[in-house]
């Protein structure tokens, strides 16, 4: 009798656990479908929402989910550690992945990163002319260790990660209007044109750095004199295309 009661008790205890697991899976599935609808206007969940007349729920959530978490991503100028009489320089926005570094997966060590040739001179030189900002779609816990190894002298003044970007049509987009700096004094160096599609005229597009064994890459070194001229107010509009072609 005692054995039967023990078995019955075990079965009764297992039933709530199974129900909890099922409820958890259903909740996770529902949440995933909802988020899918928010980030993809052509997804089945969004199409179903349109048919059911509840698309406004997705639109309301997506408005906050897909946009930067704050209005001003950078502090006001002058910053507390900058003398008040120093004017705001041009702002140089740099991408990380395949622009400054190459990332590759190693079965033994996991993700490994290689600096693009010339990156040290690039940063040390242009820090004299620009306020340097790194904007990356990576999560901070993934990108911060890479940046710490890349920029040991801390030439990069600000880091903006995924939560500071727009999410548009499956792409994390850099909205320069959120940087709290004059947009006409911002230059972006990036290998992905879509990542700067809100401000294409500010972009100098470079070829992606995809081969860590290519130590003859001159992309960043070629950009230095161009960007120095831009910082002095020499023909930014005409130099953008020139920079892209020469850097490539």
Coordinates of N, CA and C in Angstrom, one line a residue:
X1 N 0.8 -1.2 0.0 CA 0.0 0.0 0.0 C 0.9 1.3 0.0
X2 N 1.9 1.2 0.9 CA 2.8 2.4 1.0 C 3.5 2.6 -0.4
X3 N 3.9 1.5 -1.1 CA 4.6 1.7 -2.3 C 3.6 2.3 -3.4
X4 N 2.4 1.8 -3.4 CA 1.4 2.4 -4.3 C 1.2 3.8 -4.1
X5 N 1.1 4.2 -2.8 CA 0.9 5.7 -2.5 C 2.1 6.5 -2.9
X6 N 3.3 5.9 -2.8 CA 4.5 6.6 -3.2 C 4.5 6.9 -4.7
X7 N 4.1 5.8 -5.4 CA 4.1 5.9 -6.9 C 3.0 6.9 -7.3
X8 N 1.9 6.9 -6.6 CA 0.8 7.8 -7.0 C 1.2 9.3 -6.7
X9 N 2.0 9.4 -5.6 CA 2.4 10.8 -5.2 C 3.4 11.3 -6.3
X10 N 4.3 10.4 -6.8 CA 5.3 10.8 -7.8 C 4.6 11.3 -9.0
X11 N 3.6 10.5 -9.4 CA 2.9 10.8 -10.7 C 2.2 12.1 -10.5
X12 N 1.6 12.4 -9.3 CA 0.8 13.6 -9.1 C 1.8 14.8 -9.1
X13 N 3.0 14.6 -8.6 CA 4.0 15.7 -8.6 C 4.5 16.0 -10.0
X14 N 4.6 14.9 -10.8 CA 5.1 15.1 -12.1 C 4.2 15.9 -13.0
X15 N 2.9 15.7 -12.8 CA 1.9 16.4 -13.6 C 2.0 17.9 -13.7
X16 N 2.1 18.6 -12.5 CA 2.3 20.0 -12.6 C 3.5 20.5 -13.3
X17 N 4.6 19.7 -13.1 CA 5.9 20.0 -13.8 C 5.7 20.0 -15.3
X18 N 5.0 18.9 -15.8 CA 4.8 18.8 -17.2 C 3.9 20.0 -17.7
X19 N 2.9 20.3 -17.0 CA 2.1 21.4 -17.4 C 2.8 22.7 -17.4
X20 N 3.7 22.9 -16.4 CA 4.5 24.1 -16.4 C 5.5 24.2 -17.6
X21 N 6.0 23.1 -18.0 CA 6.9 23.0 -19.1 C 6.2 23.4 -20.4
X22 N 5.0 22.8 -20.5 CA 4.1 23.1 -21.7 C 3.8 24.6 -21.8
X23 N 3.4 25.1 -20.6 CA 3.0 26.6 -20.6 C 4.2 27.4 -20.9
X24 N 5.4 27.0 -20.4 CA 6.6 27.8 -20.7 C 6.9 27.8 -22.2
X25 N 6.8 26.6 -22.8 CA 7.0 26.5 -24.3 C 6.1 27.3 -25.1
X26 N 4.8 27.3 -24.7 CA 3.8 28.0 -25.4 C 4.0 29.5 -25.2
X27 N 4.4 30.0 -24.0 CA 4.7 31.4 -23.8 C 5.9 31.8 -24.6
X28 N 7.0 31.0 -24.7 CA 8.1 31.3 -25.5 C 7.8 31.4 -26.9
X29 N 7.0 30.4 -27.4 CA 6.6 30.4 -28.8 C 5.8 31.7 -29.2
X30 N 4.9 32.0 -28.3 CA 4.0 33.2 -28.6 C 4.9 34.5 -28.6
X31 N 5.8 34.6 -27.6 CA 6.7 35.8 -27.6 C 7.6 35.8 -28.9
X32 N 8.1 34.7 -29.3 CA 9.0 34.7 -30.5 C 8.2 35.1 -31.7
X33 N 6.9 34.6 -31.8 CA 6.1 35.0 -33.0 C 5.8 36.4 -33.0
X34 N 5.6 37.0 -31.8 CA 5.2 38.4 -31.7 C 6.4 39.3 -32.1
X35 N 7.6 38.9 -31.6 CA 8.8 39.7 -31.9 C 9.1 39.5 -33.4
X36 N 8.9 38.3 -34.0 CA 9.1 38.1 -35.4 C 8.3 39.1 -36.2
X37 N 7.0 39.3 -35.8 CA 6.1 40.2 -36.5 C 6.6 41.6 -36.4
X38 N 7.2 42.0 -35.2 CA 7.6 43.3 -35.0 C 8.8 43.7 -35.9
X39 N 9.7 42.8 -36.1 CA 10.9 43.1 -36.8 C 10.8 42.8 -38.3
X40 N 9.8 42.1 -38.8 CA 9.6 41.8 -40.2 C 8.2 42.0 -40.6
X41 N 8.0 43.1 -41.4 CA 6.7 43.5 -41.8 C 6.0 42.5 -42.7
X42 N 6.8 41.6 -43.4 CA 6.3 40.6 -44.3 C 6.1 39.2 -43.7
X43 N 6.4 39.1 -42.4 CA 6.3 37.8 -41.7 C 4.9 37.3 -41.6
X44 N 4.7 36.0 -41.5 CA 3.3 35.5 -41.3 C 2.6 36.0 -40.0
X45 N 3.3 36.2 -38.9 CA 2.6 36.8 -37.8 C 2.0 38.2 -38.1
X46 N 2.8 39.1 -38.8 CA 2.3 40.4 -39.1 C 1.2 40.3 -40.1
X47 N 1.2 39.4 -41.1 CA 0.1 39.3 -42.0 C -1.1 38.8 -41.3
X48 N -1.0 37.9 -40.3 CA -2.1 37.5 -39.5 C -2.7 38.6 -38.7
X49 N -1.8 39.5 -38.1 CA -2.3 40.6 -37.3 C -3.1 41.6 -38.2
X50 N -2.6 41.8 -39.4 CA -3.4 42.7 -40.3 C -4.8 42.1 -40.6
X51 N -4.9 40.8 -40.8 CA -6.2 40.2 -41.1 C -7.1 40.3 -39.9
X52 N -6.5 40.2 -38.7 CA -7.3 40.2 -37.5 C -7.6 41.6 -37.0
X53 N -7.0 42.6 -37.6 CA -7.2 44.0 -37.2 C -6.4 44.4 -36.0
X54 N -5.3 43.7 -35.6 CA -4.6 44.1 -34.4 C -3.1 44.5 -34.8
X55 N -2.9 44.9 -36.0 CA -1.6 45.4 -36.4 C -1.1 46.5 -35.5
X56 N -2.0 47.3 -35.0 CA -1.6 48.5 -34.2 C -0.8 48.0 -32.9
X57 N -1.1 46.8 -32.4 CA -0.4 46.3 -31.3 C 1.1 46.1 -31.6
X58 N 1.3 45.5 -32.8 CA 2.7 45.3 -33.3 C 3.4 46.6 -33.5
X59 N 2.7 47.5 -34.2 CA 3.3 48.8 -34.5 C 3.7 49.6 -33.2
X60 N 2.9 49.5 -32.2 CA 3.2 50.2 -30.9 C 4.4 49.6 -30.3
X61 N 4.5 48.3 -30.2 CA 5.6 47.6 -29.6 C 6.9 47.8 -30.4
X62 N 6.8 47.7 -31.7 CA 8.0 47.9 -32.6 C 8.5 49.3 -32.5
X63 N 7.7 50.3 -32.3 CA 8.2 51.6 -32.2 C 9.2 51.8 -31.1
X64 N 9.1 51.1 -30.0 CA 10.1 51.1 -28.9 C 11.1 50.1 -29.1
X65 N 10.8 48.9 -29.6 CA 11.7 47.8 -29.7 C 12.8 48.1 -30.8
X66 N 12.5 48.8 -31.8 CA 13.4 48.9 -33.0 C 14.2 50.2 -33.0
X67 N 14.0 51.1 -32.0 CA 14.6 52.4 -32.1 C 15.7 52.5 -30.9
X68 N 16.6 53.4 -31.1 CA 17.6 53.6 -30.0 C 16.9 53.9 -28.6
X69 N 17.5 53.5 -27.6 CA 16.9 53.5 -26.2 C 16.9 54.9 -25.7
X70 N 17.7 55.8 -26.2 CA 17.8 57.2 -25.8 C 17.8 58.2 -27.0
X71 N 17.4 59.4 -26.7 CA 17.4 60.4 -27.8 C 18.8 60.9 -28.2
X72 N 19.6 61.1 -27.2 CA 21.0 61.6 -27.4 C 22.0 60.5 -27.0
X73 N 22.7 59.9 -27.9 CA 23.6 58.8 -27.6 C 24.9 59.3 -27.1
X74 N 25.3 60.6 -27.4 CA 26.5 61.1 -26.9 C 26.2 62.3 -25.9
X75 N 27.0 62.6 -25.0 CA 26.8 63.7 -24.1 C 27.0 65.0 -24.8
X76 N 26.4 66.1 -24.2 CA 26.6 67.4 -24.7 C 28.0 67.8 -24.8
X77 N 28.3 68.7 -25.8 CA 29.7 69.2 -25.9 C 29.6 70.7 -25.4
X78 N 30.6 71.1 -24.6 CA 31.8 70.4 -24.2 C 31.5 69.4 -23.1
X79 N 32.2 68.3 -23.1 CA 32.0 67.3 -22.0 C 32.7 67.7 -20.8
X80 N 32.4 67.1 -19.6 CA 33.0 67.5 -18.4 C 34.5 67.4 -18.4
X81 N 35.2 66.5 -19.1 CA 36.6 66.5 -19.1 C 37.3 67.2 -20.2
X82 N 36.5 68.1 -20.9 CA 37.0 68.9 -22.0 C 36.9 70.4 -21.7
X83 N 38.0 71.2 -21.8 CA 37.9 72.6 -21.5 C 36.8 73.3 -22.3
X84 N 36.1 74.2 -21.7 CA 35.0 74.8 -22.4 C 35.3 75.6 -23.6
X85 N 36.6 76.1 -23.7 CA 36.9 76.9 -24.9 C 37.4 76.1 -26.1
X86 N 37.3 74.8 -26.0 CA 37.7 73.9 -27.2 C 36.4 73.6 -28.0
X87 N 36.4 74.0 -29.3 CA 35.2 73.8 -30.1 C 35.1 72.3 -30.4
X88 N 33.9 71.9 -30.7 CA 33.6 70.5 -31.0 C 34.2 70.2 -32.3
X89 N 35.0 69.1 -32.4 CA 35.6 68.7 -33.7 C 34.6 68.0 -34.5
X90 N 35.1 67.6 -35.7 CA 34.3 66.7 -36.5 C 34.2 65.3 -35.7
X91 N 33.1 64.6 -36.0 CA 32.9 63.3 -35.4 C 33.2 62.2 -36.4
X92 N 34.0 61.2 -36.0 CA 34.3 60.1 -36.9 C 33.7 58.8 -36.3
X93 N 32.7 58.3 -37.0 CA 32.0 57.1 -36.6 C 32.6 55.9 -37.3
X94 N 33.1 54.9 -36.5 CA 33.7 53.7 -37.0 C 32.9 52.5 -36.8
X95 N 32.8 51.6 -37.8 CA 32.2 50.3 -37.6 C 33.3 49.4 -37.0
X96 N 33.0 48.3 -36.4 CA 34.0 47.4 -35.8 C 34.2 46.2 -36.7
X97 N 33.2 45.3 -36.9 CA 33.3 44.1 -37.6 C 33.6 44.3 -39.1
X98 N 34.7 43.7 -39.6 CA 35.1 43.7 -41.0 C 35.4 45.1 -41.5
X99 N 35.5 46.1 -40.5 CA 36.0 47.4 -40.9 C 37.3 47.6 -40.1
X100 N 37.3 47.4 -38.8 CA 38.6 47.6 -38.1 C 39.2 46.2 -37.7
X101 N 38.3 45.2 -37.6 CA 38.8 43.8 -37.3 C 38.2 42.8 -38.1
X102 N 38.8 41.6 -38.2 CA 38.2 40.4 -38.8 C 37.9 39.4 -37.7
X103 N 36.8 38.8 -37.8 CA 36.4 37.8 -36.8 C 36.3 36.5 -37.5
X104 N 36.9 35.5 -36.8 CA 36.8 34.1 -37.4 C 36.7 33.1 -36.2
X105 N 36.0 32.0 -36.5 CA 35.7 31.0 -35.5 C 36.8 29.9 -35.5
X106 N 37.3 29.6 -34.3 CA 38.2 28.5 -34.1 C 37.6 27.5 -33.2
X107 N 37.7 26.2 -33.6 CA 37.0 25.1 -32.9 C 37.6 25.0 -31.5
X108 N 38.9 25.3 -31.3 CA 39.5 25.2 -30.0 C 39.3 26.4 -29.1
X109 N 39.5 27.6 -29.7 CA 39.5 28.8 -28.9 C 38.3 29.7 -29.1
X110 N 37.3 29.3 -29.9 CA 36.1 30.1 -30.1 C 36.4 31.3 -31.1
X111 N 35.8 32.4 -30.9 CA 36.0 33.6 -31.7 C 37.3 34.2 -31.6
X112 N 38.0 34.4 -32.7 CA 39.3 35.0 -32.7 C 39.2 36.3 -33.6
X113 N 40.0 37.3 -33.2 CA 39.9 38.6 -33.9 C 41.3 39.0 -34.3
X114 N 41.3 39.5 -35.6 CA 42.6 40.0 -36.1 C 42.4 41.5 -36.5
X115 N 43.3 42.4 -36.1 CA 43.3 43.8 -36.4 C 43.6 44.0 -37.9
X116 N 42.8 44.9 -38.5 CA 43.1 45.3 -39.8 C 44.5 46.0 -39.9
X117 N 45.3 45.8 -40.9 CA 46.6 46.5 -41.0 C 46.4 48.0 -40.9
X118 N 47.2 48.6 -40.2 CA 47.2 50.1 -40.1 C 46.2 50.7 -39.1
X119 N 45.5 49.8 -38.4 CA 44.5 50.4 -37.5 C 45.1 51.2 -36.3
X120 N 46.3 50.8 -35.8 CA 46.9 51.5 -34.7 C 47.2 53.0 -35.2
X121 N 47.9 53.1 -36.3 CA 48.2 54.4 -36.8 C 47.0 55.2 -37.2
X122 N 46.0 54.6 -37.7 CA 44.7 55.2 -38.1 C 44.1 55.9 -36.9
X123 N 44.0 55.1 -35.8 CA 43.3 55.7 -34.6 C 44.2 56.7 -33.9
X124 N 45.5 56.5 -33.8 CA 46.4 57.5 -33.1 C 46.5 58.8 -33.9
X125 N 46.4 58.7 -35.2 CA 46.5 60.0 -36.0 C 45.2 60.7 -35.9
X126 N 44.1 60.0 -36.2 CA 42.8 60.7 -36.4 C 42.2 61.2 -35.0
X127 N 42.7 60.6 -33.9 CA 42.3 61.1 -32.6 C 42.7 62.6 -32.4
X128 N 43.7 63.1 -33.2 CA 44.1 64.5 -33.1 C 43.1 65.4 -33.8
X129 N 42.3 64.8 -34.7 CA 41.4 65.6 -35.5 C 39.9 65.4 -35.3
X130 N 39.6 64.3 -34.7 CA 38.2 63.9 -34.6 C 37.8 63.5 -33.2
X131 N 36.5 63.6 -32.9 CA 35.9 62.9 -31.8 C 35.5 61.5 -32.3
X132 N 36.2 60.5 -31.9 CA 36.0 59.1 -32.5 C 34.9 58.4 -31.7
X133 N 34.0 57.8 -32.5 CA 32.9 57.1 -31.9 C 32.8 55.7 -32.6
X134 N 32.8 54.6 -31.8 CA 32.6 53.3 -32.4 C 31.1 52.9 -32.3
X135 N 30.5 52.6 -33.4 CA 29.1 52.1 -33.4 C 29.1 50.7 -34.0
X136 N 28.5 49.8 -33.2 CA 28.5 48.4 -33.6 C 27.2 47.7 -33.3
X137 N 26.7 46.9 -34.2 CA 25.5 46.1 -33.9 C 25.7 45.0 -32.9
X138 N 26.9 44.8 -32.4 CA 27.2 43.7 -31.5 C 26.6 44.1 -30.1
X139 N 26.5 43.1 -29.3 CA 26.1 43.3 -27.9 C 27.3 43.8 -27.1
X140 N 27.2 44.6 -26.1 CA 28.3 45.2 -25.4 C 29.2 44.1 -24.8
X141 N 28.6 43.0 -24.2 CA 29.4 42.0 -23.6 C 30.3 41.3 -24.6
X142 N 29.9 41.3 -25.8 CA 30.8 40.6 -26.9 C 31.8 41.6 -27.4
X143 N 31.4 42.9 -27.6 CA 32.3 43.8 -28.3 C 33.3 44.5 -27.4
X144 N 33.0 44.7 -26.1 CA 33.9 45.4 -25.2 C 35.3 44.8 -25.1
X145 N 35.4 43.5 -24.9 CA 36.7 42.9 -24.8 C 37.5 43.1 -26.1
X146 N 36.9 43.0 -27.2 CA 37.6 43.2 -28.5 C 38.1 44.7 -28.6
X147 N 37.2 45.6 -28.2 CA 37.6 47.0 -28.3 C 38.8 47.3 -27.3
X148 N 38.7 46.7 -26.1 CA 39.8 46.9 -25.1 C 41.1 46.4 -25.6
X149 N 41.1 45.3 -26.4 CA 42.4 44.8 -27.0 C 42.8 45.7 -28.2
X150 N 41.8 46.2 -28.9 CA 42.1 46.9 -30.1 C 42.6 48.3 -29.8
X151 N 42.0 49.0 -28.8 CA 42.2 50.4 -28.5 C 42.8 50.6 -27.1
X152 N 44.0 50.1 -26.9 CA 44.6 50.1 -25.6 C 44.8 51.5 -25.1
X153 N 45.0 52.5 -26.0 CA 45.3 53.9 -25.7 C 44.0 54.7 -25.5
X154 N 42.9 54.1 -25.8 CA 41.6 54.7 -25.6 C 41.4 56.0 -26.5
X155 N 41.8 55.8 -27.8 CA 41.6 56.9 -28.7 C 40.1 57.0 -29.0
X156 N 39.3 55.9 -28.9 CA 37.9 55.9 -29.2 C 37.2 56.5 -28.0
X157 N 36.5 57.6 -28.1 CA 35.9 58.3 -27.0 C 34.6 57.7 -26.5
X158 N 33.8 57.1 -27.5 CA 32.5 56.6 -27.2 C 32.2 55.3 -27.8
X159 N 31.4 54.5 -27.2 CA 31.0 53.2 -27.7 C 29.5 53.2 -27.8
X160 N 28.9 52.8 -28.9 CA 27.5 52.7 -29.1 C 27.2 51.3 -29.7
X161 N 26.4 50.5 -29.0 CA 26.1 49.2 -29.4 C 24.7 49.0 -29.9
X162 N 24.3 47.7 -30.0 CA 23.0 47.4 -30.6 C 21.8 48.2 -30.1
X163 N 21.8 48.4 -28.8 CA 20.6 49.1 -28.2 C 20.6 50.6 -28.6
X164 N 21.6 51.1 -29.2 CA 21.6 52.5 -29.7 C 21.4 52.6 -31.2
X165 N 21.0 51.5 -31.9 CA 20.8 51.5 -33.3 C 19.3 51.3 -33.6
X166 N 18.9 51.7 -34.8 CA 17.6 51.4 -35.4 C 17.7 50.0 -35.9
X167 N 16.5 49.3 -35.9 CA 16.4 48.0 -36.5 C 15.4 48.1 -37.6
X168 N 15.9 48.1 -38.9 CA 15.0 48.4 -40.0 C 15.2 47.3 -41.1
X169 N 14.1 46.6 -41.4 CA 14.1 45.6 -42.4 C 15.3 44.6 -42.2
X170 N 15.5 44.2 -41.0 CA 16.5 43.1 -40.7 C 17.9 43.7 -40.6
X171 N 18.1 45.0 -40.6 CA 19.4 45.6 -40.5 C 19.5 46.5 -39.3
X172 N 20.6 46.4 -38.6 CA 20.9 47.4 -37.5 C 21.5 48.6 -38.1
X173 N 20.7 49.7 -38.1 CA 21.1 51.0 -38.8 C 21.6 52.0 -37.9
X174 N 22.6 52.8 -38.3 CA 23.2 53.8 -37.5 C 22.5 55.1 -37.8
X175 N 21.7 55.7 -36.9 CA 21.0 56.9 -37.1 C 21.9 58.1 -36.5
X176 N 22.6 58.8 -37.4 CA 23.5 59.8 -37.0 C 22.8 61.0 -36.3
X177 N 21.5 61.2 -36.5 CA 20.8 62.3 -35.9 C 20.6 62.0 -34.4
X178 N 20.9 60.8 -33.9 CA 20.8 60.5 -32.5 C 22.2 60.8 -31.7
X179 N 23.2 61.2 -32.5 CA 24.5 61.3 -31.8 C 24.7 62.7 -31.1
X180 N 23.7 63.6 -31.2 CA 23.9 64.8 -30.5 C 25.0 65.7 -31.0
X181 N 25.3 65.5 -32.3 CA 26.3 66.3 -33.0 C 25.8 66.8 -34.3
X182 N 26.3 67.9 -34.9 CA 25.9 68.3 -36.2 C 26.1 67.2 -37.2
X183 N 25.1 66.8 -37.9 CA 25.2 65.6 -38.8 C 26.1 66.0 -40.0
X184 N 26.1 67.3 -40.4 CA 27.0 67.6 -41.5 C 28.5 67.7 -41.1
X185 N 28.8 67.3 -39.9 CA 30.2 67.3 -39.4 C 30.6 65.8 -38.9
X186 N 29.8 64.9 -39.4 CA 30.0 63.5 -39.0 C 30.4 62.7 -40.3
X187 N 31.5 61.9 -40.2 CA 31.9 61.0 -41.2 C 31.9 59.6 -40.7
X188 N 31.3 58.7 -41.5 CA 31.2 57.3 -41.1 C 32.1 56.4 -42.0
X189 N 32.8 55.5 -41.4 CA 33.6 54.5 -42.1 C 33.0 53.2 -41.8
X190 N 32.5 52.5 -42.9 CA 31.8 51.3 -42.7 C 31.9 50.4 -44.0
X191 N 31.8 49.1 -43.8 CA 31.9 48.2 -45.0 C 30.5 47.9 -45.5
X192 N 29.4 48.3 -44.7 CA 28.1 47.9 -45.1 C 27.3 49.2 -45.4
X193 N 26.9 49.4 -46.6 CA 26.1 50.6 -47.0 C 24.8 50.7 -46.3
X194 N 24.1 49.5 -46.2 CA 22.8 49.5 -45.6 C 22.8 49.9 -44.1
X195 N 23.9 49.8 -43.4 CA 24.0 50.2 -42.0 C 24.0 51.7 -41.8
X196 N 24.2 52.4 -42.9 CA 24.2 53.9 -42.9 C 23.1 54.4 -43.9
X197 N 22.1 53.7 -44.2 CA 21.2 54.1 -45.2 C 20.3 55.3 -44.9
X198 N 20.3 55.7 -43.6 CA 19.6 56.9 -43.3 C 20.4 58.1 -43.6
X199 N 21.7 58.0 -43.7 CA 22.6 59.1 -44.0 C 23.7 58.7 -45.0
X200 N 23.3 58.3 -46.2 CA 24.3 57.8 -47.1 C 25.3 58.8 -47.5
X201 N 25.0 60.1 -47.5 CA 26.0 61.1 -47.9 C 27.2 61.2 -46.9
X202 N 27.0 60.7 -45.7 CA 28.0 60.8 -44.7 C 29.0 59.6 -44.7
X203 N 28.7 58.6 -45.6 CA 29.5 57.4 -45.6 C 30.7 57.4 -46.5
X204 N 31.8 56.9 -46.0 CA 32.9 56.4 -46.8 C 32.9 54.9 -46.7
X205 N 32.5 54.3 -47.7 CA 32.4 52.8 -47.7 C 33.7 52.2 -48.0
X206 N 34.1 51.2 -47.2 CA 35.4 50.5 -47.5 C 35.1 49.0 -47.7
X207 N 36.0 48.4 -48.4 CA 35.8 46.9 -48.6 C 35.9 46.2 -47.3
X208 N 35.1 45.1 -47.1 CA 35.2 44.4 -45.9 C 36.5 43.7 -45.7
X209 N 37.0 43.7 -44.5 CA 38.3 43.0 -44.2 C 37.9 41.6 -43.7
X210 N 37.9 40.6 -44.7 CA 37.5 39.3 -44.5 C 38.6 38.3 -44.4
X211 N 39.8 38.6 -44.8 CA 40.9 37.7 -44.8 C 42.0 38.1 -43.8
X212 N 42.0 37.5 -42.7 CA 42.9 37.8 -41.6 C 44.4 37.7 -42.0
X213 N 44.6 36.9 -43.1 CA 46.0 36.6 -43.5 C 46.5 37.7 -44.5
X214 N 45.6 38.6 -44.9 CA 45.9 39.7 -45.8 C 46.6 40.8 -45.0
X215 N 47.9 40.9 -44.9 CA 48.6 41.9 -44.1 C 49.0 43.0 -45.0
X216 N 48.6 43.0 -46.3 CA 49.0 44.1 -47.2 C 47.9 45.1 -47.4
X217 N 46.8 44.9 -46.7 CA 45.6 45.8 -46.9 C 46.0 47.2 -46.5
X218 N 45.7 48.2 -47.4 CA 46.1 49.6 -47.1 C 44.9 50.5 -46.9
X219 N 43.7 49.9 -46.7 CA 42.5 50.6 -46.6 C 42.6 51.8 -45.6
X220 N 42.9 51.4 -44.4 CA 42.9 52.4 -43.3 C 44.0 53.5 -43.5
X221 N 45.1 53.0 -44.0 CA 46.3 54.0 -44.2 C 45.9 54.9 -45.3
X222 N 45.3 54.5 -46.4 CA 44.9 55.3 -47.5 C 43.9 56.4 -47.0
X223 N 43.1 56.1 -46.0 CA 42.0 57.0 -45.6 C 42.6 58.1 -44.7
X224 N 43.7 58.0 -44.1 CA 44.2 59.0 -43.1 C 44.3 60.4 -43.8
X225 N 45.0 60.5 -44.9 CA 45.2 61.9 -45.4 C 43.8 62.5 -45.9
X226 N 42.9 61.6 -46.4 CA 41.6 62.1 -46.8 C 40.8 62.6 -45.6
X227 N 40.8 61.9 -44.5 CA 40.1 62.3 -43.4 C 40.7 63.5 -42.7
X228 N 42.0 63.7 -42.7 CA 42.6 64.9 -42.2 C 42.1 66.1 -43.0
X229 N 42.1 66.0 -44.3 CA 41.6 67.1 -45.1 C 40.1 67.4 -44.8
X230 N 39.3 66.4 -44.6 CA 37.9 66.6 -44.3 C 37.8 67.3 -43.0
X231 N 38.6 67.0 -42.0 CA 38.5 67.6 -40.7 C 38.8 69.1 -40.8
X232 N 39.6 69.5 -41.8 CA 39.9 70.9 -42.0 C 38.9 71.6 -42.9
X233 N 37.8 70.9 -43.2 CA 36.8 71.6 -44.0 C 37.0 71.5 -45.5
X234 N 37.9 70.6 -46.0 CA 38.2 70.6 -47.4 C 37.2 69.6 -48.1
X235 N 36.2 70.1 -48.8 CA 35.4 69.3 -49.7 C 34.9 68.0 -49.2
X236 N 34.1 68.0 -48.1 CA 33.6 66.7 -47.6 C 32.7 66.0 -48.7
X237 N 31.8 66.8 -49.3 CA 30.9 66.2 -50.3 C 31.6 65.5 -51.4
X238 N 32.7 66.1 -52.0 CA 33.4 65.5 -53.1 C 34.3 64.4 -52.6
X239 N 34.8 64.5 -51.4 CA 35.8 63.6 -50.9 C 35.2 62.2 -50.5
X240 N 33.9 62.2 -50.3 CA 33.3 61.0 -49.8 C 33.5 59.8 -50.8
X241 N 33.1 60.1 -52.1 CA 33.3 59.1 -53.1 C 34.7 58.8 -53.4
X242 N 35.6 59.8 -53.3 CA 37.0 59.6 -53.6 C 37.6 58.7 -52.5
X243 N 37.2 58.9 -51.3 CA 37.7 58.1 -50.2 C 37.3 56.7 -50.3
X244 N 36.1 56.4 -50.7 CA 35.6 55.1 -50.9 C 36.4 54.3 -51.9
X245 N 36.7 55.0 -53.1 CA 37.4 54.3 -54.1 C 38.8 54.1 -53.8
X246 N 39.5 55.1 -53.2 CA 40.9 55.0 -52.9 C 41.1 54.0 -51.8
X247 N 40.2 53.9 -50.8 CA 40.4 53.0 -49.7 C 40.2 51.6 -50.2
X248 N 39.3 51.3 -51.1 CA 39.1 50.0 -51.6 C 40.2 49.5 -52.4

